[in-house]
Short mmCIF file of C-alpha atoms in Angstrom, two decimals:
data_model
loop_
_atom_site.label_atom_id
_atom_site.label_comp_id
_atom_site.label_asym_id
_atom_site.label_seq_id
_atom_site.Cartn_x
_atom_site.Cartn_y
_atom_site.Cartn_z
CA MET A 27 99.01 154.35 93.03
CA LYS A 28 100.67 153.35 96.52
CA LEU A 29 103.86 153.24 97.05
CA ASN A 30 106.05 151.90 100.09
CA LEU A 31 109.26 154.29 99.81
CA LYS A 32 112.18 153.68 101.90
CA ILE A 33 114.29 157.08 101.91
CA TRP A 34 117.57 157.66 102.98
CA ARG A 35 117.64 160.44 105.87
CA GLN A 36 120.83 162.23 106.95
CA LYS A 37 120.60 165.11 108.89
CA ASN A 38 123.66 166.63 108.21
CA LYS A 39 127.39 165.69 106.85
CA ASP A 40 128.57 164.42 110.18
CA SER A 41 125.55 162.45 111.28
CA LYS A 42 125.06 158.93 110.53
CA GLY A 43 122.24 158.21 108.11
CA LYS A 44 119.36 155.65 107.88
CA VAL A 45 116.80 154.31 105.66
CA HIS A 46 113.20 155.55 106.79
CA ASP A 47 109.89 153.89 105.46
CA TYR A 48 106.97 156.12 104.00
CA GLU A 49 103.57 155.04 102.87
CA LEU A 50 102.52 157.22 100.49
CA ASP A 51 99.04 156.54 98.64
CA GLY A 52 97.61 158.96 95.69
CA VAL A 53 100.70 158.85 93.66
CA GLU A 54 99.39 159.73 90.18
CA GLU A 55 101.41 158.16 87.20
CA ASP A 56 101.54 161.25 85.60
CA MET A 57 103.77 162.71 88.17
CA SER A 58 107.30 162.99 87.83
CA PHE A 59 109.60 161.78 90.38
CA LEU A 60 110.50 164.57 91.68
CA GLU A 61 106.96 165.89 92.05
CA MET A 62 106.02 162.52 93.75
CA LEU A 63 108.49 163.60 96.00
CA ASP A 64 107.11 167.20 96.46
CA PHE A 65 103.50 165.26 97.20
CA LEU A 66 105.71 163.83 99.94
CA ASN A 67 107.05 166.50 101.58
CA ASN A 68 103.51 168.42 101.41
CA LYS A 69 102.26 165.49 103.36
CA LEU A 70 105.38 165.72 105.63
CA LEU A 71 104.59 169.14 106.48
CA ASN A 72 100.98 168.87 106.95
CA GLU A 73 102.20 166.10 110.12
CA GLY A 74 104.51 168.39 111.27
CA GLN A 75 107.58 166.60 110.39
CA GLU A 76 110.56 167.45 108.46
CA PRO A 77 110.63 167.26 104.57
CA VAL A 78 113.12 165.07 102.62
CA ALA A 79 115.45 167.42 101.15
CA PHE A 80 116.97 166.27 97.48
CA ASP A 81 118.74 168.95 94.86
CA HIS A 82 116.54 169.99 91.96
CA ASP A 83 116.79 173.10 89.51
CA CYS A 84 115.55 173.12 86.34
CA ARG A 85 113.48 169.81 85.80
CA GLU A 86 113.75 169.51 82.12
CA GLY A 87 116.44 167.37 82.20
CA ILE A 88 119.06 169.45 81.19
CA CYS A 89 121.03 171.33 84.55
CA GLY A 90 121.73 167.73 86.41
CA SER A 91 121.03 169.04 89.48
CA CYS A 92 118.86 166.08 90.45
CA SER A 93 121.15 163.14 91.88
CA LEU A 94 118.95 160.11 93.21
CA PHE A 95 119.70 156.52 93.13
CA ILE A 96 116.29 154.97 92.54
CA ASN A 97 116.31 151.05 93.01
CA GLY A 98 120.03 150.49 92.94
CA VAL A 99 119.96 152.55 89.62
CA ALA A 100 121.29 156.29 89.21
CA HIS A 101 118.43 158.41 87.88
CA GLY A 102 115.84 155.32 88.11
CA PRO A 103 115.08 152.53 86.03
CA GLU A 104 114.27 154.32 82.28
CA ARG A 105 117.64 154.60 80.52
CA GLY A 106 118.66 158.08 79.32
CA THR A 107 116.56 160.14 81.81
CA THR A 108 117.49 162.17 84.67
CA THR A 109 115.65 162.07 87.99
CA CYS A 110 113.19 164.93 86.76
CA GLN A 111 112.19 163.15 83.70
CA LEU A 112 111.22 159.97 84.74
CA HIS A 113 107.72 159.69 85.44
CA MET A 114 105.70 157.38 87.89
CA ARG A 115 104.34 155.11 85.14
CA LYS A 116 107.45 153.37 85.40
CA PHE A 117 107.00 152.09 88.64
CA LYS A 118 103.64 149.39 89.89
CA ASP A 119 101.19 149.92 92.25
CA GLY A 120 102.44 148.86 95.68
CA GLU A 121 105.84 148.47 94.56
CA THR A 122 108.68 149.26 97.16
CA VAL A 123 111.28 151.90 95.86
CA TYR A 124 114.37 152.88 97.60
CA VAL A 125 115.40 156.32 97.36
CA GLU A 126 119.23 157.14 97.77
CA PRO A 127 121.88 159.54 97.65
CA PHE A 128 124.68 158.98 95.07
CA ARG A 129 127.41 157.41 97.05
CA ALA A 130 131.23 158.52 96.26
CA LYS A 131 134.17 159.39 99.15
CA ALA A 132 134.05 162.64 96.54
CA PHE A 133 130.29 163.32 96.87
CA PRO A 134 129.88 163.56 100.72
CA VAL A 135 125.98 163.60 101.39
CA ILE A 136 125.03 167.16 103.10
CA LYS A 137 121.70 166.56 103.85
CA ASP A 138 119.12 163.30 103.04
CA LEU A 139 119.55 163.12 99.23
CA ILE A 140 122.00 165.94 98.69
CA VAL A 141 125.32 165.09 97.78
CA ASP A 142 128.46 167.73 97.61
CA ARG A 143 129.45 167.99 93.97
CA SER A 144 131.78 170.29 94.16
CA SER A 145 134.47 168.32 93.06
CA PHE A 146 133.39 168.56 89.63
CA ASP A 147 133.57 172.05 89.68
CA ARG A 148 137.26 171.95 90.65
CA ILE A 149 137.88 169.44 88.17
CA GLN A 150 136.59 171.75 85.31
CA GLN A 151 138.27 174.47 86.99
CA ALA A 152 141.62 173.17 86.80
CA GLY A 153 141.45 172.99 82.81
CA ALA A 154 137.92 172.95 80.80
CA TYR A 155 138.55 176.35 79.40
CA ILE A 156 140.04 178.19 76.61
CA SER A 157 141.83 181.33 75.97
CA VAL A 158 140.28 183.60 73.37
CA ASN A 159 141.86 186.71 72.08
CA THR A 160 139.58 189.36 73.59
CA SER A 161 141.75 192.45 72.00
CA GLY A 162 139.33 193.22 69.23
CA ASN A 163 140.93 191.04 66.19
CA THR A 164 139.09 187.64 67.30
CA GLN A 165 138.24 185.56 64.96
CA ASP A 166 134.98 184.55 64.24
CA ALA A 167 134.14 181.24 65.64
CA ASN A 168 132.19 180.56 63.04
CA THR A 169 134.50 181.04 60.36
CA ILE A 170 136.83 178.25 61.57
CA PRO A 171 136.57 174.81 59.50
CA ILE A 172 136.02 172.42 61.69
CA PRO A 173 135.63 168.68 60.26
CA LYS A 174 132.26 167.81 60.80
CA HIS A 175 132.97 164.01 62.32
CA ASN A 176 134.75 166.08 65.16
CA ALA A 177 132.07 168.82 65.53
CA ASP A 178 130.01 166.21 66.16
CA GLU A 179 132.01 163.93 68.56
CA ALA A 180 132.81 167.24 70.63
CA PHE A 181 128.68 168.46 70.57
CA ASN A 182 128.43 164.66 71.84
CA ALA A 183 130.85 165.32 74.82
CA ALA A 184 129.56 168.79 75.61
CA THR A 185 126.31 167.15 76.09
CA CYS A 186 127.60 166.15 79.73
CA ILE A 187 125.15 167.59 82.19
CA GLY A 188 127.57 166.92 85.30
CA CYS A 189 124.98 165.04 87.41
CA GLY A 190 127.18 162.64 88.72
CA ALA A 191 125.15 159.39 87.36
CA CYS A 192 128.79 157.80 86.03
CA VAL A 193 130.40 158.20 89.36
CA ALA A 194 127.28 157.20 91.52
CA SER A 195 126.86 153.75 89.19
CA CYS A 196 130.81 152.82 88.66
CA LYS A 197 131.43 150.25 91.44
CA ASN A 198 135.22 152.30 91.84
CA SER A 199 133.01 155.75 92.12
CA SER A 200 135.15 156.90 89.17
CA ALA A 201 134.87 159.91 87.40
CA MET A 202 136.25 159.69 84.20
CA LEU A 203 133.29 159.77 81.87
CA PHE A 204 132.50 162.79 83.41
CA THR A 205 136.33 164.24 82.96
CA SER A 206 137.01 162.66 79.66
CA ALA A 207 133.81 164.97 78.35
CA LYS A 208 135.32 167.73 79.39
CA VAL A 209 138.74 167.33 78.32
CA SER A 210 137.36 165.96 74.66
CA GLN A 211 134.53 168.90 74.16
CA PHE A 212 137.53 171.34 73.73
CA SER A 213 140.47 168.74 72.58
CA LEU A 214 138.55 167.83 69.57
CA LEU A 215 138.09 171.47 68.49
CA PRO A 216 140.30 174.17 67.08
CA GLN A 217 139.94 176.65 69.84
CA GLY A 218 141.02 174.33 72.54
CA GLN A 219 144.44 173.25 71.24
CA VAL A 220 146.55 175.95 72.91
CA GLU A 221 145.75 174.59 76.80
CA ARG A 222 145.32 170.91 75.24
CA GLU A 223 148.17 169.16 77.15
CA SER A 224 148.35 171.03 79.83
CA ARG A 225 144.22 170.78 80.44
CA VAL A 226 144.55 166.96 80.41
CA LEU A 227 147.22 166.50 82.97
CA ASN A 228 145.66 169.26 85.25
CA MET A 229 142.04 167.90 84.91
CA VAL A 230 143.44 164.27 85.90
CA ASN A 231 145.47 165.48 88.55
CA GLN A 232 142.63 167.18 90.29
CA MET A 233 140.28 164.27 89.63
CA ASP A 234 142.85 162.00 91.18
CA LEU A 235 143.18 164.43 94.00
CA GLU A 236 139.33 164.52 94.45
CA GLY A 237 139.37 160.84 95.64
CA PHE A 238 137.70 159.33 92.72
CA GLY A 239 138.26 155.79 91.75
CA ALA A 240 140.00 154.35 89.06
CA CYS A 241 138.15 153.05 85.83
CA THR A 242 137.97 149.73 84.98
CA ASN A 243 136.09 149.95 82.03
CA THR A 244 133.20 148.11 83.10
CA GLY A 245 131.10 150.13 81.15
CA ALA A 246 128.36 151.06 83.62
CA CYS A 247 129.09 154.95 83.85
CA GLU A 248 127.72 154.85 80.02
CA ALA A 249 124.85 152.59 80.19
CA GLN A 250 123.26 154.73 83.32
CA CYS A 251 124.13 158.34 81.49
CA PRO A 252 121.11 160.16 81.15
CA LYS A 253 123.00 161.85 77.96
CA GLY A 254 124.43 158.46 76.51
CA ILE A 255 128.45 159.80 77.06
CA SER A 256 130.58 157.19 75.11
CA VAL A 257 133.20 155.86 77.24
CA LYS A 258 135.11 156.52 73.66
CA ASN A 259 135.89 159.56 75.63
CA ILE A 260 137.91 157.85 78.44
CA ALA A 261 140.07 156.33 75.49
CA ARG A 262 140.57 159.61 74.40
CA MET A 263 141.54 161.24 77.69
CA ASN A 264 143.59 158.22 77.96
CA ARG A 265 145.70 158.86 74.85
CA GLU A 266 145.78 162.85 75.30
CA TYR A 267 147.13 162.23 79.23
CA LEU A 268 149.65 159.75 77.67
CA LEU A 269 150.79 161.35 75.01
CA ALA A 270 151.35 164.47 77.23
CA SER A 271 153.05 163.01 79.88
CA VAL A 272 155.88 161.91 77.57
CA LYS A 273 156.10 165.09 76.03
CA LYS A 274 156.48 166.95 79.58
CA MET B 29 153.07 159.84 85.39
CA PHE B 30 152.69 156.40 87.29
CA ASN B 31 151.27 158.11 90.42
CA SER B 32 147.92 158.94 88.32
CA SER B 33 145.04 156.30 87.96
CA ILE B 34 145.59 156.33 84.12
CA GLY B 35 149.58 155.72 85.06
CA ARG B 36 148.27 152.81 87.32
CA LYS B 37 146.39 151.48 84.58
CA LEU B 38 148.64 151.62 82.05
CA ILE B 39 150.44 149.75 83.91
CA MET B 40 147.99 146.83 84.58
CA ALA B 41 147.29 146.89 80.32
CA LEU B 42 150.89 146.80 79.87
CA SER B 43 151.34 143.55 81.39
CA GLY B 44 148.39 142.32 80.80
CA VAL B 45 149.18 142.30 77.66
CA PHE B 46 152.32 141.40 78.23
CA LEU B 47 150.90 138.04 79.83
CA ILE B 48 148.09 137.79 76.58
CA VAL B 49 151.48 137.44 74.35
CA PHE B 50 152.84 134.85 76.87
CA LEU B 51 149.76 133.00 77.17
CA THR B 52 149.65 132.66 73.10
CA GLN B 53 153.22 131.39 72.78
CA HIS B 54 152.33 128.87 75.45
CA LEU B 55 149.10 127.66 73.81
CA VAL B 56 150.81 126.83 70.63
CA ILE B 57 153.76 124.79 72.14
CA ASN B 58 151.16 122.77 74.03
CA LEU B 59 149.30 122.21 70.92
CA THR B 60 152.04 120.27 69.17
CA SER B 61 151.38 117.77 72.19
CA LEU B 62 148.17 117.16 70.19
CA ILE B 63 149.93 115.85 66.97
CA PRO B 64 150.28 112.39 66.76
CA ASP B 65 154.22 111.97 66.52
CA ASN B 66 154.29 110.41 70.08
CA GLY B 67 155.53 113.82 71.39
CA LYS B 68 158.53 114.30 68.80
CA VAL B 69 157.96 117.71 68.05
CA PHE B 70 156.37 118.91 71.61
CA ASN B 71 159.65 117.19 72.87
CA PHE B 72 161.97 119.40 70.78
CA ILE B 73 160.06 122.63 71.59
CA SER B 74 160.08 121.45 75.22
CA HIS B 75 163.87 120.89 75.04
CA PHE B 76 164.40 123.86 73.41
CA MET B 77 162.47 126.23 75.99
CA GLY B 78 163.89 123.94 78.35
CA ASN B 79 167.64 124.28 78.25
CA ASN B 80 167.99 127.86 76.31
CA PRO B 81 169.96 130.21 78.76
CA VAL B 82 168.40 133.43 76.79
CA VAL B 83 164.56 131.65 77.55
CA GLN B 84 165.96 130.24 81.49
CA PHE B 85 167.37 133.22 82.47
CA ILE B 86 166.09 136.21 80.61
CA LEU B 87 162.76 135.44 79.26
CA GLN B 88 161.71 133.44 82.67
CA PRO B 89 162.34 136.29 85.03
CA ILE B 90 160.62 138.81 83.10
CA LEU B 91 157.65 136.81 83.01
CA ILE B 92 157.27 136.25 86.00
CA LEU B 93 158.53 139.68 86.97
CA GLY B 94 155.09 140.14 84.83
CA VAL B 95 152.94 138.45 86.79
CA MET B 96 154.28 140.05 89.83
CA ILE B 97 153.66 143.55 88.46
CA HIS B 98 149.91 143.00 87.30
CA PHE B 99 148.95 140.91 90.81
CA ILE B 100 150.74 143.56 93.20
CA MET B 101 149.27 146.60 91.15
CA GLY B 102 145.77 144.83 90.75
CA MET B 103 145.24 144.49 94.29
CA TYR B 104 146.63 147.74 94.99
CA LEU B 105 143.99 149.38 92.67
CA GLU B 106 141.28 147.35 93.97
CA VAL B 107 141.96 148.64 97.78
CA LEU B 108 142.44 152.40 96.11
CA ASN B 109 139.02 151.55 94.25
CA ARG B 110 137.27 150.46 97.24
CA ARG B 111 138.63 153.59 99.43
CA SER B 112 136.46 155.63 97.04
CA ARG B 113 133.35 154.92 98.51
CA GLN B 114 133.16 154.91 101.94
CA THR B 115 129.42 153.99 102.18
CA SER B 116 127.85 151.17 100.52
CA TYR B 117 124.60 151.65 99.03
CA VAL B 118 121.51 149.58 100.47
CA VAL B 119 120.27 148.15 97.11
CA TYR B 120 122.77 148.20 94.31
CA SER B 121 122.17 146.94 90.88
CA GLY B 122 125.70 147.13 89.70
CA LYS B 123 124.85 144.67 86.72
CA SER B 124 123.67 147.62 85.17
CA GLY B 125 125.57 147.77 81.83
CA ALA B 126 128.57 146.39 83.38
CA SER B 127 129.07 142.20 82.49
CA TRP B 128 130.06 139.80 85.68
CA ALA B 129 133.52 139.46 84.14
CA SER B 130 134.19 143.28 84.43
CA ARG B 131 133.06 143.68 87.81
CA ASN B 132 134.47 141.01 89.30
CA MET B 133 138.10 141.08 87.64
CA ILE B 134 139.64 140.57 91.37
CA ILE B 135 137.84 137.03 91.86
CA SER B 136 138.87 135.76 88.09
CA GLY B 137 142.19 137.09 89.03
CA LEU B 138 142.75 135.15 92.29
CA VAL B 139 141.63 131.97 90.74
CA ILE B 140 144.12 132.33 87.87
CA LEU B 141 146.38 133.38 90.78
CA SER B 142 145.75 130.25 92.34
CA PHE B 143 145.99 128.12 89.52
CA LEU B 144 149.31 129.64 88.50
CA ILE B 145 150.59 128.25 92.01
CA MET B 146 149.31 124.97 91.45
CA HIS B 147 150.39 124.80 87.92
CA PHE B 148 154.36 125.96 89.10
CA TYR B 149 153.77 123.14 91.58
CA ASP B 150 152.88 121.09 89.02
CA PHE B 151 155.46 121.29 86.42
CA TRP B 152 157.83 124.21 87.05
CA VAL B 153 158.98 123.23 90.48
CA PRO B 154 159.78 119.55 89.76
CA GLU B 155 161.78 120.72 86.34
CA MET B 156 163.64 123.04 88.56
CA VAL B 157 164.17 120.60 90.79
CA TYR B 158 165.15 118.13 88.13
CA LYS B 159 167.69 120.62 86.47
CA TYR B 160 168.92 122.92 88.85
CA VAL B 161 169.14 120.94 92.03
CA GLU B 162 169.59 116.99 91.07
CA PHE B 163 171.44 117.98 88.46
CA ASN B 164 169.95 115.15 86.19
CA PRO B 165 171.20 114.23 82.61
CA LEU B 166 169.82 115.76 79.65
CA ASP B 167 167.08 113.99 78.29
CA GLU B 168 165.52 115.85 75.72
CA ASN B 169 162.72 112.70 74.81
CA ARG B 170 161.46 113.04 78.49
CA TYR B 171 158.68 115.92 78.20
CA PHE B 172 155.62 114.21 76.08
CA HIS B 173 155.75 111.53 78.57
CA GLU B 174 155.76 113.43 81.77
CA LEU B 175 153.20 115.46 80.82
CA GLN B 176 150.70 112.32 80.11
CA GLU B 177 151.77 111.24 83.33
CA LYS B 178 151.07 114.11 85.17
CA PHE B 179 147.44 114.60 83.64
CA TYR B 180 147.03 110.73 84.43
CA LYS B 181 148.46 110.86 87.97
CA GLY B 182 145.91 114.17 88.80
CA GLY B 183 143.18 112.08 88.32
CA VAL B 184 139.59 113.66 87.45
CA VAL B 185 140.02 116.16 90.52
CA LYS B 186 142.83 117.69 88.85
CA LEU B 187 141.50 117.83 85.46
CA PHE B 188 138.55 119.54 87.01
CA LEU B 189 140.23 122.27 88.69
CA TYR B 190 141.89 123.34 85.42
CA CYS B 191 138.90 123.32 83.28
CA VAL B 192 137.46 125.65 85.92
CA SER B 193 140.41 127.69 85.54
CA PHE B 194 140.38 127.92 82.22
CA VAL B 195 136.89 129.02 82.38
CA LEU B 196 137.72 132.03 85.12
CA LEU B 197 140.92 132.54 82.39
CA GLY B 198 138.31 133.00 79.85
CA LEU B 199 135.87 135.42 82.00
CA HIS B 200 139.04 137.42 82.95
CA LEU B 201 139.89 137.60 79.31
CA SER B 202 137.14 138.54 77.96
CA HIS B 203 136.88 141.52 79.80
CA GLY B 204 140.66 142.37 80.66
CA PHE B 205 142.10 142.30 77.06
CA SER B 206 139.57 145.33 75.44
CA SER B 207 140.08 146.76 78.93
CA SER B 208 144.22 147.13 78.25
CA LEU B 209 143.35 148.58 75.09
CA GLN B 210 141.45 151.26 76.26
CA SER B 211 143.34 152.02 79.32
CA MET B 212 146.29 152.50 76.53
CA GLY B 213 143.83 154.80 74.41
CA ILE B 214 142.70 152.59 71.70
CA THR B 215 139.28 152.53 71.21
CA ARG B 216 137.37 149.53 71.01
CA GLY B 217 134.70 148.33 68.69
CA PRO B 218 135.83 146.03 65.87
CA ILE B 219 138.93 145.01 67.79
CA LYS B 220 136.61 143.88 70.81
CA ILE B 221 135.00 141.11 69.05
CA ALA B 222 138.47 139.78 68.22
CA THR B 223 139.53 140.26 72.33
CA LYS B 224 136.51 138.33 72.97
CA PHE B 225 137.17 135.51 70.03
CA PHE B 226 140.60 135.24 71.66
CA ALA B 227 139.15 134.70 74.99
CA ILE B 228 136.95 131.81 74.07
CA ILE B 229 139.58 130.08 71.67
CA VAL B 230 142.62 130.18 74.03
CA PRO B 231 140.96 128.74 77.15
CA ALA B 232 139.06 126.48 74.79
CA GLY B 233 142.36 125.50 73.69
CA PHE B 234 144.04 124.80 76.94
CA ILE B 235 140.70 122.84 78.22
CA ILE B 236 141.10 120.48 74.97
CA ILE B 237 144.83 119.56 75.41
CA ALA B 238 144.22 119.09 79.33
CA SER B 239 141.50 116.61 78.93
CA PHE B 240 142.99 115.00 75.98
CA HIS B 241 145.64 113.86 77.65
CA TYR B 242 143.96 112.83 80.75
CA PHE B 243 141.39 110.67 78.62
CA ILE B 244 144.16 109.30 76.33
CA THR B 245 146.64 108.14 79.34
CA THR B 246 143.54 106.95 81.36
CA ILE B 247 142.45 104.91 78.40
CA ASN B 248 146.12 103.32 77.74
CA HIS B 249 146.49 102.56 81.62
#
């Protein structure tokens, strides 16, 4: 398989990037997208050129490190899949493939295809935690009755891997799907009740400080989320936030 | 609360729902002009709405305020949201999972605003001049006749502009109504279907009314 790759190259955070063209022959359809980039980088290194920098870690679709915008879609054309789990059989021989970093003011490009997503870390630090008594009298979590529906909803929200595809896909670069998933996974469980109100207030405040846009409920985030996180979480976060603001 | 992104969305949602309520009562009143009674019911309601001090001096200013809040906050949010992505994508498939209406609320909103200016010029301004500038005597039988004459004089061009605006209103409502509920924390689902139905019925009602009066008066002339 031969591909015409158009890849965003940017030396560092402060430089101006642009799209570079690469012709890559010998791509196998069983390669993952990241393996294809490895293949390209081997070729570039053999030719004495600088390889393309891109983020990756587990390559199993669970770490959320890979953050590529492929042909105008976060994580590429296959729904419910991260870039590392996307395979080249989804592309045609001779196809032109645009590869760009996730773009948002709150996700500045560090180099080539790597963006700084520490804004997500700071949102989590603002409230995505619970207080646990460690004095020795701690109740075993498994002995606390939790309605099945709540447990399922909390688990679904907790499957968010924080990859940032929601921000990248949203026309407003809104981080509400991510933040709402992190709010929901705690607010639905008994262990999350102690900080329930301060959590949502602090996390939304931090989200706004980071420079993410506001949600206009287009649903693009849910459609392109590799874990299928539902926009119902955004409605839940709105509810939690408004109630917490009134009670404050 | 209102300095946050969620608070600003709440303002958009509440003003939007308020305008939806107004739109519904406007349609219901206008539908009475289709009753074959030579405008008797329509004249009665129009006279009441046009001369009741509560409607004129309390509800009308609140309505205008609601429109202004919805417009100003919409523009403000649009500017803030555009600032949140400083470098555009070379290729961006924005349509992925998001309807045209949801991605282009600013366009449909500006068309509706343009329509409102035209509609005010056609109906509201002459009414204000009639009552509060020229101080004409009360005439509770003039409204139906004036309505038909205005659609006749506006011609097919004005009818076309009205119909296009109502189609854009439908698109605006098709996303805006359910989006308002989501912003207020009400999970969509069955309600979403009802809002889509509303977004078809209401603009269609206005199109039928405008078309009916244009064609009836054109035939009669």
